[in-house]
Amino acid sequence: MKNIAALVATVALAAQSASAHYIFQALSKGSGKGVVYEYVRRNSNYNSPVTDLSSPDLRCNVGGATGGNTSTLDLAAGDAFTFTLDTAVYHQGPISLYMSKAPGSAGEYDGSGDWFKINDWAPIFNGGQASWTMKDTYTFNIPSCIPSGEYLLRIQSLALHNPGGVPQFYIGCGQINLTGGGSASPSPTAKIPGAFKATDPGYTANIYNNFNSYIVPGPSVFKC
């Protein structure tokens, strides 16, 4: 009986852990929820995270190195866009948005070029408590000053729920064709992998103990 009870507990724990994961699976113009995998590259690791800081999978998730059958969304500079998940973000940690200009078509681009960050949803500290933006949709605007062209638009959830363990990256890459852009050169830029270090305080943070400030890993946010 003890063995059966242990097995049931293990299965229940595994199911709970799996259900706690999530996938960025749709991208749309404006605030709509979009069509699953129409403009977002389909990953092949279901809802498992990426944890290897040296892996190219940090760019667009496992299986997302190229666009495959993914379409490219037309957006104008300054337009709002929305990423939608299969379920709301469950793990505490920052949400970040990155962009990388493709040398040609977004569908053929592997993300090995320069990336710049356009937004962080960092924790908000109030009364000794931290609150995170944990939703099933994330809406922001394309910078109005960046050049026209095709881009990878990347969203990242860095899960910090396992102090002393390895933080987890949940990633999705959309493909966009930007029109009406400007002439700014976004900076700072970073390579992925390479943007995140195991020594970054925002990567090693213990969110359960003496947690009263936080620096999101990666480059600072570019603003027009």
Coordinates of C-alpha atoms in Angstrom, one line a residue:
M1 CA 0.0 0.0 0.0
K2 CA 2.8 2.4 0.8
N3 CA 4.4 1.8 -2.6
I4 CA 1.0 2.5 -4.3
A5 CA 0.5 5.6 -2.3
A6 CA 4.0 6.8 -3.2
L7 CA 3.4 6.1 -6.9
V8 CA 0.1 8.0 -6.8
A9 CA 1.8 11.0 -5.1
T10 CA 4.6 11.0 -7.7
V11 CA 2.2 10.9 -10.6
A12 CA 0.1 13.7 -9.1
L13 CA 3.2 15.8 -8.5
A14 CA 4.4 15.2 -12.1
A15 CA 0.9 16.2 -13.4
Q16 CA 0.9 19.3 -11.3
S17 CA 4.4 20.3 -12.5
A18 CA 3.4 19.8 -16.2
S19 CA 0.3 21.8 -15.8
A20 CA 2.3 24.7 -14.3
H21 CA 4.2 25.1 -17.5
Y22 CA 3.0 27.3 -20.4
I23 CA 3.6 28.1 -24.1
F24 CA 3.6 31.4 -25.9
Q25 CA 1.7 30.2 -29.0
A26 CA 0.0 33.1 -30.7
L27 CA 0.8 36.6 -31.9
S28 CA -1.7 39.2 -33.2
K29 CA -1.9 42.9 -34.2
G30 CA -3.6 45.0 -31.5
S31 CA -5.1 43.3 -28.5
G32 CA -6.7 40.2 -30.1
K33 CA -5.6 36.7 -29.1
G34 CA -4.6 35.6 -32.6
V35 CA -4.4 32.1 -34.2
V36 CA -2.3 29.5 -32.5
Y37 CA 1.1 29.1 -34.3
E38 CA 0.0 31.3 -37.3
Y39 CA 2.8 33.9 -36.6
V40 CA 4.6 32.2 -33.8
R41 CA 7.2 29.4 -34.5
R42 CA 6.1 26.1 -33.2
N43 CA 8.3 24.6 -30.6
S44 CA 9.0 20.9 -30.3
N45 CA 9.4 20.5 -26.6
Y46 CA 5.8 20.9 -25.7
N47 CA 5.7 23.1 -22.5
S48 CA 9.2 22.3 -21.2
P49 CA 11.6 25.1 -20.4
V50 CA 15.0 25.8 -21.7
T51 CA 17.7 25.9 -19.0
D52 CA 21.0 25.8 -20.8
L53 CA 22.5 29.3 -21.0
S54 CA 24.8 28.3 -23.9
S55 CA 22.1 26.7 -26.1
P56 CA 20.8 28.3 -29.3
D57 CA 17.4 27.1 -28.2
L58 CA 17.4 30.2 -26.0
R59 CA 16.6 32.3 -29.1
C60 CA 13.3 30.8 -30.2
N61 CA 12.8 27.7 -28.1
V62 CA 13.5 24.0 -29.1
G63 CA 12.5 23.4 -32.7
G64 CA 12.2 27.2 -33.4
A65 CA 15.5 27.7 -35.3
T66 CA 13.6 28.5 -38.6
G67 CA 10.1 29.6 -39.5
G68 CA 9.0 26.5 -41.3
N69 CA 5.3 27.0 -42.1
T70 CA 5.0 30.1 -39.9
S71 CA 3.5 33.2 -41.5
T72 CA 4.8 36.7 -41.1
L73 CA 2.6 39.3 -39.5
D74 CA 2.5 42.8 -41.0
L75 CA 2.9 45.5 -38.4
A76 CA 3.5 49.3 -38.8
A77 CA 6.0 51.1 -36.6
G78 CA 4.2 52.0 -33.3
D79 CA 1.5 49.3 -33.7
A80 CA 0.4 47.4 -30.7
F81 CA 0.7 43.6 -30.7
T82 CA -0.2 40.8 -28.3
F83 CA 1.3 37.5 -27.4
T84 CA -1.1 34.9 -26.1
L85 CA -0.3 31.7 -24.1
D86 CA -2.1 28.4 -23.7
T87 CA -2.5 29.2 -20.0
A88 CA -1.5 32.1 -17.8
V89 CA 2.1 32.4 -16.7
Y90 CA 2.3 30.4 -13.5
H91 CA 5.9 30.9 -12.3
Q92 CA 7.1 34.1 -10.8
G93 CA 9.8 36.0 -12.7
P94 CA 10.2 38.8 -15.3
I95 CA 8.7 38.8 -18.8
S96 CA 10.8 40.4 -21.5
L97 CA 10.4 41.4 -25.1
Y98 CA 13.3 41.3 -27.6
M99 CA 13.6 42.0 -31.4
S100 CA 16.2 41.0 -33.9
K101 CA 16.3 42.3 -37.5
A102 CA 16.5 39.5 -40.1
P103 CA 19.1 39.9 -42.9
G104 CA 16.4 38.7 -45.3
S105 CA 13.1 37.0 -44.6
A106 CA 12.1 36.4 -41.0
G107 CA 11.1 32.8 -41.8
E108 CA 14.6 31.9 -42.8
Y109 CA 16.4 33.7 -40.0
D110 CA 17.9 31.7 -37.1
G111 CA 18.3 34.6 -34.7
S112 CA 22.1 34.5 -34.6
G113 CA 22.4 38.2 -35.1
D114 CA 22.0 41.1 -32.7
W115 CA 19.0 41.3 -30.3
F116 CA 17.7 44.4 -28.5
K117 CA 15.2 44.5 -25.7
I118 CA 12.0 46.6 -26.0
N119 CA 10.3 45.9 -22.7
D120 CA 10.6 44.3 -19.3
W121 CA 7.7 43.4 -17.0
A122 CA 9.8 43.5 -13.8
P123 CA 8.5 43.0 -10.3
I124 CA 6.7 45.8 -8.5
F125 CA 7.8 46.2 -4.9
N126 CA 5.3 47.6 -2.4
G127 CA 5.2 47.2 1.4
G128 CA 8.0 44.6 1.4
Q129 CA 6.2 42.5 -1.1
A130 CA 6.9 41.9 -4.8
S131 CA 4.2 41.4 -7.4
W132 CA 4.8 40.0 -10.9
T133 CA 2.8 40.4 -14.1
M134 CA 1.5 36.9 -14.6
K135 CA -1.2 36.8 -17.3
D136 CA -2.3 34.8 -20.4
T137 CA -1.8 37.8 -22.8
Y138 CA 1.0 40.4 -23.0
T139 CA 0.4 43.6 -25.1
F140 CA 3.0 46.2 -26.1
N141 CA 3.9 48.5 -29.0
I142 CA 6.6 48.2 -31.7
P143 CA 9.1 51.0 -31.3
S144 CA 8.2 53.7 -33.8
C145 CA 11.8 54.7 -34.6
I146 CA 13.4 51.4 -35.7
P147 CA 14.0 50.6 -39.4
S148 CA 11.5 48.9 -41.5
G149 CA 12.1 45.2 -42.4
E150 CA 11.4 41.7 -41.2
Y151 CA 12.2 40.9 -37.6
L152 CA 11.9 38.1 -35.0
L153 CA 9.8 39.3 -32.1
R154 CA 10.7 37.3 -29.0
I155 CA 9.0 37.0 -25.7
Q156 CA 10.6 35.4 -22.7
S157 CA 9.4 34.3 -19.2
L158 CA 12.3 33.7 -16.8
A159 CA 10.9 31.5 -14.0
L160 CA 12.6 32.0 -10.7
H161 CA 10.5 29.7 -8.6
N162 CA 13.2 27.2 -7.7
P163 CA 15.8 29.0 -5.5
G164 CA 19.1 27.1 -5.4
G165 CA 18.1 25.3 -8.6
V166 CA 18.3 26.3 -12.3
P167 CA 16.0 29.1 -13.5
Q168 CA 13.8 28.2 -16.4
F169 CA 13.2 30.1 -19.7
Y170 CA 9.8 29.9 -21.5
I171 CA 10.2 31.4 -25.0
G172 CA 8.2 32.2 -28.1
C173 CA 9.3 33.9 -31.3
G174 CA 6.9 35.6 -33.7
Q175 CA 7.7 36.7 -37.2
I176 CA 6.8 40.3 -38.3
N177 CA 7.2 42.5 -41.3
L178 CA 7.6 46.1 -40.1
T179 CA 6.6 49.0 -42.3
G180 CA 6.7 52.8 -41.8
G181 CA 9.8 52.6 -39.6
G182 CA 12.5 55.2 -38.8
S183 CA 16.2 55.3 -38.9
A184 CA 17.3 54.6 -35.3
S185 CA 20.0 52.1 -34.5
P186 CA 18.7 50.2 -31.4
S187 CA 21.2 49.7 -28.6
P188 CA 22.4 48.1 -26.5
T189 CA 22.4 44.8 -28.3
A190 CA 23.3 41.3 -27.3
K191 CA 23.7 37.9 -28.8
I192 CA 21.5 35.0 -27.7
P193 CA 23.0 32.8 -26.2
G194 CA 25.4 35.2 -24.5
A195 CA 22.9 37.8 -23.1
F196 CA 22.4 35.9 -19.9
K197 CA 25.1 34.8 -17.4
A198 CA 24.9 32.4 -14.5
T199 CA 26.4 35.2 -12.3
D200 CA 23.7 37.8 -13.2
P201 CA 22.0 38.8 -9.9
G202 CA 18.6 38.7 -11.7
Y203 CA 19.3 35.1 -12.7
T204 CA 20.5 33.9 -9.2
A205 CA 17.9 35.9 -7.2
N206 CA 16.1 34.1 -4.4
I207 CA 12.6 35.6 -4.6
Y208 CA 11.6 34.1 -1.2
N209 CA 14.3 35.5 1.0
N210 CA 15.1 39.2 1.6
F211 CA 13.8 40.1 -1.8
N212 CA 13.5 43.8 -2.1
S213 CA 15.2 44.8 -5.4
Y214 CA 15.7 43.2 -8.8
I215 CA 17.6 43.7 -12.0
V216 CA 16.2 41.9 -15.0
P217 CA 18.9 39.9 -16.8
G218 CA 20.0 40.9 -20.4
P219 CA 20.6 44.3 -21.9
S220 CA 18.8 47.4 -20.8
V221 CA 15.6 48.3 -22.6
F222 CA 15.9 50.3 -25.8
K223 CA 13.5 53.3 -26.2
C224 CA 13.1 55.6 -29.1

